[in-house]
mmCIF file of C-alpha atoms and ligand atoms in Angstrom:
data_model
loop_
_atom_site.group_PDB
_atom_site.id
_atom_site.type_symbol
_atom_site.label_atom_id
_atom_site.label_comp_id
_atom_site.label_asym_id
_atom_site.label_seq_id
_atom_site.Cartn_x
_atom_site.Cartn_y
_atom_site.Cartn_z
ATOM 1 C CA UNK A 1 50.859 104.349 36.068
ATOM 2 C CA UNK A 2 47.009 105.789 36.195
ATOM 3 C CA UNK A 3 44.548 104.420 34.128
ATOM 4 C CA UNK A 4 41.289 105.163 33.074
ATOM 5 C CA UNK A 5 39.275 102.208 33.750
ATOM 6 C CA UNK A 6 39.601 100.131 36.907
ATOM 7 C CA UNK A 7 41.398 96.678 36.136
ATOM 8 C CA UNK A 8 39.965 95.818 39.632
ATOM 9 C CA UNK A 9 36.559 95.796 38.378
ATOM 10 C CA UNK A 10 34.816 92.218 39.065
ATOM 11 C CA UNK A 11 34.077 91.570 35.527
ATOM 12 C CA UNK A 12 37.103 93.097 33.888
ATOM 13 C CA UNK A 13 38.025 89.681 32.844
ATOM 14 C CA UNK A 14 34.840 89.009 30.697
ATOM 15 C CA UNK A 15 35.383 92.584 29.408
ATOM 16 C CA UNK A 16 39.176 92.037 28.090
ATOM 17 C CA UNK A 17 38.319 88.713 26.873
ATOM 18 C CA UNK A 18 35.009 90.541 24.763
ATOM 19 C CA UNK A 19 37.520 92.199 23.287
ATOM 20 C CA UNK A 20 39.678 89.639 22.256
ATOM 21 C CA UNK A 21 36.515 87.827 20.833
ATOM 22 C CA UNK A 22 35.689 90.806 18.586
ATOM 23 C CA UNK A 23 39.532 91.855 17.566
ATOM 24 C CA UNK A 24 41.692 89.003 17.445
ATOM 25 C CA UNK A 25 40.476 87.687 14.349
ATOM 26 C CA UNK A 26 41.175 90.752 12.637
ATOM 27 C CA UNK A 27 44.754 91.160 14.125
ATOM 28 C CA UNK A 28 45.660 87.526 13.218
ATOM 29 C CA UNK A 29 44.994 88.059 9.660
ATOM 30 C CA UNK A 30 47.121 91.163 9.705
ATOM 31 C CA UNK A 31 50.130 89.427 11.294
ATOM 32 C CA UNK A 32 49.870 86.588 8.955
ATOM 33 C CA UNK A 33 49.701 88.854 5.926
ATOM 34 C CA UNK A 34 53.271 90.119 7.374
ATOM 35 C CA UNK A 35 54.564 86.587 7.465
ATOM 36 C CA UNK A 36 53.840 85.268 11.082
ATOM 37 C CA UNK A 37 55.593 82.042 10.732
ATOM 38 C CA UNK A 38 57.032 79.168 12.987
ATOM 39 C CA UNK A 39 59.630 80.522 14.483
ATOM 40 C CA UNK A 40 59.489 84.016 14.329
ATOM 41 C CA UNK A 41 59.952 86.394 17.674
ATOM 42 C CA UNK A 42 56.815 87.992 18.622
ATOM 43 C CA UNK A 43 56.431 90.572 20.891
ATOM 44 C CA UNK A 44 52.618 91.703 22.541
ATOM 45 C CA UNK A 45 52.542 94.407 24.695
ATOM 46 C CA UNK A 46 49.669 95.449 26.735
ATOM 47 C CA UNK A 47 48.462 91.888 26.358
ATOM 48 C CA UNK A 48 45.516 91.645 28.966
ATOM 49 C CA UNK A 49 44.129 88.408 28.985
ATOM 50 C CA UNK A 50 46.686 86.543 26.307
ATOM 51 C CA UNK A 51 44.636 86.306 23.502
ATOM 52 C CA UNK A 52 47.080 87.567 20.590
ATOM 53 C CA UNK A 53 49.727 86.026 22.588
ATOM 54 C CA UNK A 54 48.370 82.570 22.282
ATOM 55 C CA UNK A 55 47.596 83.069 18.976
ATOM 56 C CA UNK A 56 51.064 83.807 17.941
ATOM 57 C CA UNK A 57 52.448 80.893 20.448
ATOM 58 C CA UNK A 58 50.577 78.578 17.724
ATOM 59 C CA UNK A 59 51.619 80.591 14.776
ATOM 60 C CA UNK A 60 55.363 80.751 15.661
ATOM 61 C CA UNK A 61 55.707 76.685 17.261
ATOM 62 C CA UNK A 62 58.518 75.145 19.278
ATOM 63 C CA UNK A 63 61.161 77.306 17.219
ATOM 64 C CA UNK A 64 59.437 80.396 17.762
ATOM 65 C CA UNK A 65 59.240 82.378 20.982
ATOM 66 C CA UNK A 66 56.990 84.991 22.367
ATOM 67 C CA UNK A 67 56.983 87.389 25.421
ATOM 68 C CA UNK A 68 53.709 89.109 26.215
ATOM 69 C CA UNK A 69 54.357 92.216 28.653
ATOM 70 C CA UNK A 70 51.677 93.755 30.759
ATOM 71 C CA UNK A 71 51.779 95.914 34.063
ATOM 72 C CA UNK A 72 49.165 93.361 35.280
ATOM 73 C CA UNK A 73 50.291 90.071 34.637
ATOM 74 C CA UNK A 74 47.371 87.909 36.854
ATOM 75 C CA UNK A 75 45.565 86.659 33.183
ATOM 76 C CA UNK A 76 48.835 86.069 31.310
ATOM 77 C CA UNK A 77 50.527 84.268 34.051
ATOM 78 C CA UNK A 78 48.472 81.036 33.383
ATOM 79 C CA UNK A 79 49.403 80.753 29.805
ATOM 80 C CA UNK A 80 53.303 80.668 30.269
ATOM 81 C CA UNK A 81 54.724 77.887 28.829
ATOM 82 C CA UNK A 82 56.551 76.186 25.814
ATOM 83 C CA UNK A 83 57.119 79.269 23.418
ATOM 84 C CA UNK A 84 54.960 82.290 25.697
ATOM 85 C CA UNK A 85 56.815 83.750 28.614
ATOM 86 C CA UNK A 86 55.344 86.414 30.164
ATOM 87 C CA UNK A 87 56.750 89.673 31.785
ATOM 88 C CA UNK A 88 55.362 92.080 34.147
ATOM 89 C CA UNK A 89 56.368 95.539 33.571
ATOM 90 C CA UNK A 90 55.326 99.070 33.152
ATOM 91 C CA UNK A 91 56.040 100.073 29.874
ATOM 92 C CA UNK A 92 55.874 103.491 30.759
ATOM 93 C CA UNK A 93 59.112 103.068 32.960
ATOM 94 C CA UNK A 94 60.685 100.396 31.319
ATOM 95 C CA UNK A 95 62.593 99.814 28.175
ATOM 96 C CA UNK A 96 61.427 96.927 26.367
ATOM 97 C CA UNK A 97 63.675 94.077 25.313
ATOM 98 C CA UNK A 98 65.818 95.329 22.139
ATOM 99 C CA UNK A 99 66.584 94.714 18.862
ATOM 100 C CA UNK A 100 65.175 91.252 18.761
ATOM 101 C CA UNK A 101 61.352 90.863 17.679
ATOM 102 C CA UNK A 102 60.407 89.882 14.597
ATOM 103 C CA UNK A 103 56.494 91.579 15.052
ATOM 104 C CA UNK A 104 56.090 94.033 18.176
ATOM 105 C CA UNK A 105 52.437 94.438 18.616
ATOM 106 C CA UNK A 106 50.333 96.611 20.951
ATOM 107 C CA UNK A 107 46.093 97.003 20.986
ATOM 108 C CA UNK A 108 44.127 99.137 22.991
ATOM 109 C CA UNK A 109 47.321 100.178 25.021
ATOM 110 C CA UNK A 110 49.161 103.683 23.528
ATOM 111 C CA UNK A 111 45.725 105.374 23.513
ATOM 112 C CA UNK A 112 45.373 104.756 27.385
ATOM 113 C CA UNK A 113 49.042 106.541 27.688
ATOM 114 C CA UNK A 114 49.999 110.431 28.766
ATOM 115 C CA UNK A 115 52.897 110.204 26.902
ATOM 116 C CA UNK A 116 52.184 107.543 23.834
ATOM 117 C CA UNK A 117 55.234 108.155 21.705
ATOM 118 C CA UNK A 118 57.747 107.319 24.215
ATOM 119 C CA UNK A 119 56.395 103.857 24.250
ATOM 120 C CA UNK A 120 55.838 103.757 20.346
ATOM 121 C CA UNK A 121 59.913 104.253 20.463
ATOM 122 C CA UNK A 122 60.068 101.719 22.657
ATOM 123 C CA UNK A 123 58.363 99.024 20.694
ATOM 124 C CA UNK A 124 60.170 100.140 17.382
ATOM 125 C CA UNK A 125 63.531 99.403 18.824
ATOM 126 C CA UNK A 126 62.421 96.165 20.075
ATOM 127 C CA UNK A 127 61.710 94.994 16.984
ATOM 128 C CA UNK A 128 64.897 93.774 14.902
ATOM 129 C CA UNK A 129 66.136 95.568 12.063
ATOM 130 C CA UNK A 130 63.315 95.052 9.206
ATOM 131 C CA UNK A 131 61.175 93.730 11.546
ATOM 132 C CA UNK A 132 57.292 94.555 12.184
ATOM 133 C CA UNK A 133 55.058 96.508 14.244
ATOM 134 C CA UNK A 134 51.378 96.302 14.330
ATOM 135 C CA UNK A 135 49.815 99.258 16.456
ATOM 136 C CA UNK A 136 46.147 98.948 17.282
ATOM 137 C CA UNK A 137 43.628 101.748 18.917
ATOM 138 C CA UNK A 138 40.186 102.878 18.497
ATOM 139 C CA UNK A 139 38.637 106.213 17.608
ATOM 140 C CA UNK A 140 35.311 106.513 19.280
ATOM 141 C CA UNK A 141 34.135 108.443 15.871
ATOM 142 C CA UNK A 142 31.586 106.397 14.787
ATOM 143 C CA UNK A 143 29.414 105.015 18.328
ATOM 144 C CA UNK A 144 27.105 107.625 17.760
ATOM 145 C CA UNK A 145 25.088 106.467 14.727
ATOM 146 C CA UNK A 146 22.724 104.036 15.193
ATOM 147 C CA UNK A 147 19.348 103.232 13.750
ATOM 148 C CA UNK A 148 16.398 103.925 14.465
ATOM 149 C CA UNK A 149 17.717 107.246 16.166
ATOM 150 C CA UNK A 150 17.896 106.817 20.269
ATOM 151 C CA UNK A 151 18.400 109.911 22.773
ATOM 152 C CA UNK A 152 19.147 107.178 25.372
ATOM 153 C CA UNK A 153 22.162 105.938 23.413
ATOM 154 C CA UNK A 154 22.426 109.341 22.639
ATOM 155 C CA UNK A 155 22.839 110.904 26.503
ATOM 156 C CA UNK A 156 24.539 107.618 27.514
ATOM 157 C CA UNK A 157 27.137 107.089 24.690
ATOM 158 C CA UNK A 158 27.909 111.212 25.742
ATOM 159 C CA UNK A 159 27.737 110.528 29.192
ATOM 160 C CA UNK A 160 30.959 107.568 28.702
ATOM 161 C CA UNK A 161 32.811 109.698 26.303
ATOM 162 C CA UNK A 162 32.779 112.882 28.798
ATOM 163 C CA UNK A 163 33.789 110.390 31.893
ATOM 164 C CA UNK A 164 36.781 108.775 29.676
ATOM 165 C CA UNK A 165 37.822 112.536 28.352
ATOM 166 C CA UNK A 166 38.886 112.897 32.153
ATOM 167 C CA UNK A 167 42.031 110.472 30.878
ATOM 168 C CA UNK A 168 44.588 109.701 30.453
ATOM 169 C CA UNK A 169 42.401 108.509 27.875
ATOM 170 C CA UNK A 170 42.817 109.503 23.794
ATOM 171 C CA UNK A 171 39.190 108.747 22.387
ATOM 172 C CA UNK A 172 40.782 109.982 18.980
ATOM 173 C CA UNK A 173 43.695 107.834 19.221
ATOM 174 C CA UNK A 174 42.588 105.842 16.193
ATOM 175 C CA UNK A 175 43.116 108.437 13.669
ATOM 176 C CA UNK A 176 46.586 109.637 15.158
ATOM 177 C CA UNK A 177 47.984 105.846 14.902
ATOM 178 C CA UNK A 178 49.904 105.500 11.139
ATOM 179 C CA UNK A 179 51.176 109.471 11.550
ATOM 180 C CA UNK A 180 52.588 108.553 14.938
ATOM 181 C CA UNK A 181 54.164 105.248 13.266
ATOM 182 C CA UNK A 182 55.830 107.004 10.683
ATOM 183 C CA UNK A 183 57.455 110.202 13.217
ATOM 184 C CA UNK A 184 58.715 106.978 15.092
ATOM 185 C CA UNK A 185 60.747 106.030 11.799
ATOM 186 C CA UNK A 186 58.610 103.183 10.696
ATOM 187 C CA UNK A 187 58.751 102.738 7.025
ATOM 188 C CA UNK A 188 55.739 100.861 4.351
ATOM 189 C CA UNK A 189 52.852 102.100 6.834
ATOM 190 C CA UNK A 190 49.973 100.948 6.260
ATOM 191 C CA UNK A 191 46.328 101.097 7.583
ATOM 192 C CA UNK A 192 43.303 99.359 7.843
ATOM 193 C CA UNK A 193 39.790 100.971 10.062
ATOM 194 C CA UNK A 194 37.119 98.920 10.743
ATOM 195 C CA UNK A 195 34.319 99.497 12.992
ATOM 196 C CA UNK A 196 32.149 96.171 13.652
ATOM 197 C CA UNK A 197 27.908 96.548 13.241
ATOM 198 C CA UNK A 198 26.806 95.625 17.114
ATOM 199 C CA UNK A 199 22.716 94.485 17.179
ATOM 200 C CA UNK A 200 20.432 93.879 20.267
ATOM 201 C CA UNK A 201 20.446 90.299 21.193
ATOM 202 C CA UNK A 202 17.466 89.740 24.236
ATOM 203 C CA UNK A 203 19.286 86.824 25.721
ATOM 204 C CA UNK A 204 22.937 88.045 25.417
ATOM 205 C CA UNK A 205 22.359 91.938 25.121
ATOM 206 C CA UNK A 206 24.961 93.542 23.797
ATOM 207 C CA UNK A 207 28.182 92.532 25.378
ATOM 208 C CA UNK A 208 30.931 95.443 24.154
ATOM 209 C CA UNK A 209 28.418 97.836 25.370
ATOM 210 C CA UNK A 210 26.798 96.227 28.531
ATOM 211 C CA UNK A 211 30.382 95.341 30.289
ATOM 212 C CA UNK A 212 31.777 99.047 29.574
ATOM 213 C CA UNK A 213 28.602 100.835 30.837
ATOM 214 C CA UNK A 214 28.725 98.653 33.586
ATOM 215 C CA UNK A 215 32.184 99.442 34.803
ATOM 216 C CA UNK A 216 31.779 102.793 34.548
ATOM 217 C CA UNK A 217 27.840 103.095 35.482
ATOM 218 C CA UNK A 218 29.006 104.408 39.103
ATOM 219 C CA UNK A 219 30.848 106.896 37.879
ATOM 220 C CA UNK A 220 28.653 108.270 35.135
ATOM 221 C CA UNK A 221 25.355 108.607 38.189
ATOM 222 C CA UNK A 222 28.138 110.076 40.777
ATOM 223 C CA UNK A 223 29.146 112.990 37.994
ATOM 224 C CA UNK A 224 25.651 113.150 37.173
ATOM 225 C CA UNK A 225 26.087 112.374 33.935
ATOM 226 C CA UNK A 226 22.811 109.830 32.975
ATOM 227 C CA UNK A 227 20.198 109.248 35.906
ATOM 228 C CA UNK A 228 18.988 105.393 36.310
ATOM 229 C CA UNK A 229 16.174 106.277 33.934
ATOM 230 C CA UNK A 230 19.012 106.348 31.364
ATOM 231 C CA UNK A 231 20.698 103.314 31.763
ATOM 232 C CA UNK A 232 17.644 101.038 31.904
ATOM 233 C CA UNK A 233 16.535 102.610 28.654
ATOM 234 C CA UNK A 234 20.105 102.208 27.225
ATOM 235 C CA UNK A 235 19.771 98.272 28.738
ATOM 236 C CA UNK A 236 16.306 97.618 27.132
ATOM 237 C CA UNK A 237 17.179 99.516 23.941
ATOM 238 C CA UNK A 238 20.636 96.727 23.607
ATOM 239 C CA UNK A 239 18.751 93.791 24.931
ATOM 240 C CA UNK A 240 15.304 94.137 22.901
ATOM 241 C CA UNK A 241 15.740 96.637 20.833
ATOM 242 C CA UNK A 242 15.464 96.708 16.484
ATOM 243 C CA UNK A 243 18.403 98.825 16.911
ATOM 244 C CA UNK A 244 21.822 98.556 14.394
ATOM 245 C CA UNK A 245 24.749 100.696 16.280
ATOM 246 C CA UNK A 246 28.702 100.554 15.217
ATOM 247 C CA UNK A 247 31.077 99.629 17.476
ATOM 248 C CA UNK A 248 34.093 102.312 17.812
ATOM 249 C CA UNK A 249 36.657 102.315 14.404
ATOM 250 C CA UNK A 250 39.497 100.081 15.438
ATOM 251 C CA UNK A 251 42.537 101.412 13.250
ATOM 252 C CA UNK A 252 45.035 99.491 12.923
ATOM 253 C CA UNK A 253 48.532 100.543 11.255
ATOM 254 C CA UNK A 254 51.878 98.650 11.019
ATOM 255 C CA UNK A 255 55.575 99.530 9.435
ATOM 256 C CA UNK A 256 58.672 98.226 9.259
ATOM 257 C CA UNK A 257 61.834 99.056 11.085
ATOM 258 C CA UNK A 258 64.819 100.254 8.675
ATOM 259 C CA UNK A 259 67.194 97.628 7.871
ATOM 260 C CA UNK A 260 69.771 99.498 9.616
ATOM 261 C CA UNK A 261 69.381 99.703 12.996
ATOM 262 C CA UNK A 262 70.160 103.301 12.843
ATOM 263 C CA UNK A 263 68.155 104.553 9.809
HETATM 264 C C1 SAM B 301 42.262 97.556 27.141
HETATM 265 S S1 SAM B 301 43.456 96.394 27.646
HETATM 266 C C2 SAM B 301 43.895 95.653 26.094
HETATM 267 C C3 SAM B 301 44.377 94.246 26.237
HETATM 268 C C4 SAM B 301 44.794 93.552 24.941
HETATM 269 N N1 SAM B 301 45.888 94.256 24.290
HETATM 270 C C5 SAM B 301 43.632 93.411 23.982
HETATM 271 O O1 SAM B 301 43.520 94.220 23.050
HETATM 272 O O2 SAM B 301 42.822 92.474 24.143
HETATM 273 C C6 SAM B 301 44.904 97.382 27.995
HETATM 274 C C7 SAM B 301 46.013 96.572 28.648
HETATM 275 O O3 SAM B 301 47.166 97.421 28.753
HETATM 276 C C8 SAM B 301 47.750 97.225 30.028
HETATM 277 N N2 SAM B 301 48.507 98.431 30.372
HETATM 278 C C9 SAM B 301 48.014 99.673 30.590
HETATM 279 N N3 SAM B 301 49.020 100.518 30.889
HETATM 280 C C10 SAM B 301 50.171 99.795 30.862
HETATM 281 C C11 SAM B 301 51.542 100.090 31.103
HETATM 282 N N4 SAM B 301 51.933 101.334 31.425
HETATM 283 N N5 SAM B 301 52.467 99.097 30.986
HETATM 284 C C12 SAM B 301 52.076 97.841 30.654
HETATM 285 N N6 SAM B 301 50.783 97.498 30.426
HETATM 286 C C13 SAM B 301 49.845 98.455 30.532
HETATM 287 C C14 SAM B 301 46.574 96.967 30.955
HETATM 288 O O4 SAM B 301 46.976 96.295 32.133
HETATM 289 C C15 SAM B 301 45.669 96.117 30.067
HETATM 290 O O5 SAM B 301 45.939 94.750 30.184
#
C-alpha cells in the first residue's frame, strides 16, 4: 500500500482529528437522514482516528454493532469496545466482510487509491441487500479563491497540489464520486458538495491549512517548489491576515444496494 502523505508524521494525529472536527458533523446528518438507528450494522472504512465510528457506536447502541477498518489501526485501537470492534486490514488486498452492513461508509480514503473502484465493489457488497453506502472525497476545485487576492496562497496552494499530483493521489476525486457509485450498481444516488469558508485566526491560525503545509513543507522546499519566503508569507497571511479562503469541496454521494443481492 503507498500513500501520499506520511501517517508517520508527528502531528498526523492532530491533522486526522482536524478533519474529523470539520466533517463529521456533516456526515452524521447524512447517515441519520438514511435512518442510522439503534441497532443497525455500520461499517467505516478508512476510519483514521474513530471519529464517524464513535459516532455511529452512539447512534446504533447495545443492539447495534460497528467495525471500523483501517490499514493503521494505532488511533482506533483505543476505542474498541461495547458495539465498535476494530479491524486492521488493507482494503486494497482484502475483501471486506459481506453482505451484512446496514451503512458502509468511507471519507477521504478511495481518492488516496490507484485502483478506487475495486474497493468501491468491495464496500457495496458489504453492505446487505438494500442497504447504504455513503462515499466521501474532496475535489481540490475551489482552494484557490480567496479574498483579498494572495500570490503567496497562490504559489503555495500550487506548490501542494503539484507535490500531491505525484499520487497515488486523485485531487479531482470529488467530482468522480456519485458516477463511480452508480457503475458500482448503487441505485437512488444522491449528492451533496460543500466546501467550508476557512478565515485567519492570530491565535489558532488556520488549522486545515497549517497541519497540511506542515507535513508536506519538506517536501515542497526539497522539489523546489515554494522557498521559505513563501511559507512564512503563507503563515502570516492564515494567522493575521483579513483573508476569506474555501476549504476544498467535500462531495459526498450515497446509494443503495439492490434488494437482490444480485441485481
Ligand atoms: C485521510 S485519512 C481519513 C480518515 C477518516 N476517514 C476521516 O475522514 O476522518 C485516510 C485513512 O485511510 C487509511 N487508508 C489508506 N489506505 C488504506 C488501505 N489501503 N486500507 C485501509 N485503510 C487505508 C489511512 O490509514 C487513513 O487512516
Amino acid at each position: 500500500m503507498s500513500y501520499v502523505l506520511d501517517p508517520a508524521w508527528h502531528a498526523e494525529r492532530a491533522r486526522l482529528e482536524n478533519i474529523s472536527a470539520l466533517y463529521d458533523p456533516g456526515t452524521a446528518e447524512i447517515c441519520d437522514r438514511l435512518g442510522l438507528a439503534p441497532g443497525w450494522r455500520c461499517l467505516d472504512v478508512g476510519a483514521g482516528t474513530g471519529g464517524v465510528a464513535e459516532r455511529f457506536a452512539e447512534r446504533v447502541g447495545p443492539a447495534g454493532e460497528v467495525l471500523a477498518v483501517d490499514a493503521d489501526t494505532r488511533f482506533l485501537e483505543p476505542l474498541a469496545g461495547g458495539a465498535l470492534s476494530v479491524r486492521r486490514m488493507d482494503v486494497t488486498a482484502e475483501p471486506l466482510p459481506g453482505n451484512r452492513f446496514d451503512l458502509v461508509h468511507s471519507r477521504l480514503l478511495l481518492e488516496h487509491l490507484a485502483s478506487p473502484e475495486p474497493v468501491l465493489r468491495s464496500m457495496v457488497r458489504a453492505a446487505r441487500p438494500g442497504g447504504w453506502v455513503v462515499v466521501e472525497d474532496i475535489d481540490w476545485t475551489t482552494v484557490r479563491a480567496v479574498d483579498p487576492p494572495s500570490p503567496a496562497h497562490d504559489r503555495v496552494v500550487t506548490a501542494l497540489l503539484t507535490a500531491l499530483a505525484v499520487g497515488p493521489y486523485d485531487q479531482n476525486f470529488g467530482r468522480k464520486v456519485p458516477r463511480l457509485l452508480r457503475a458500482a450498481g448503487l441505485r437512488d444516488v444522491q449528492v451533496r458538495a460543500v466546501s467550508l469558508p476557512l478565515t485567519a485566526d492570530p491565535v489558532a491560525g488556520q488549522p486545515a491549512w497549517d497541519l497540511l503545509i506542515d507535513q508536506l513543507a519538506p517536501r515542497l522546499l526539497a522539489a523546489g517548489l515554494v522557498d521559505e519566503d513563501d511559507l512564512d508569507a503563507f503563515h502570516r497571511l492564515w494567522h493575521d491576515g483579513d483573508i476569506l479562503g474555501f476549504g476544498p469541496l467535500m462531495v459526498s454521494a450515497w446509494g443503495r444496494r439492490a434488494e437482490s443481492a444480485d441485481a
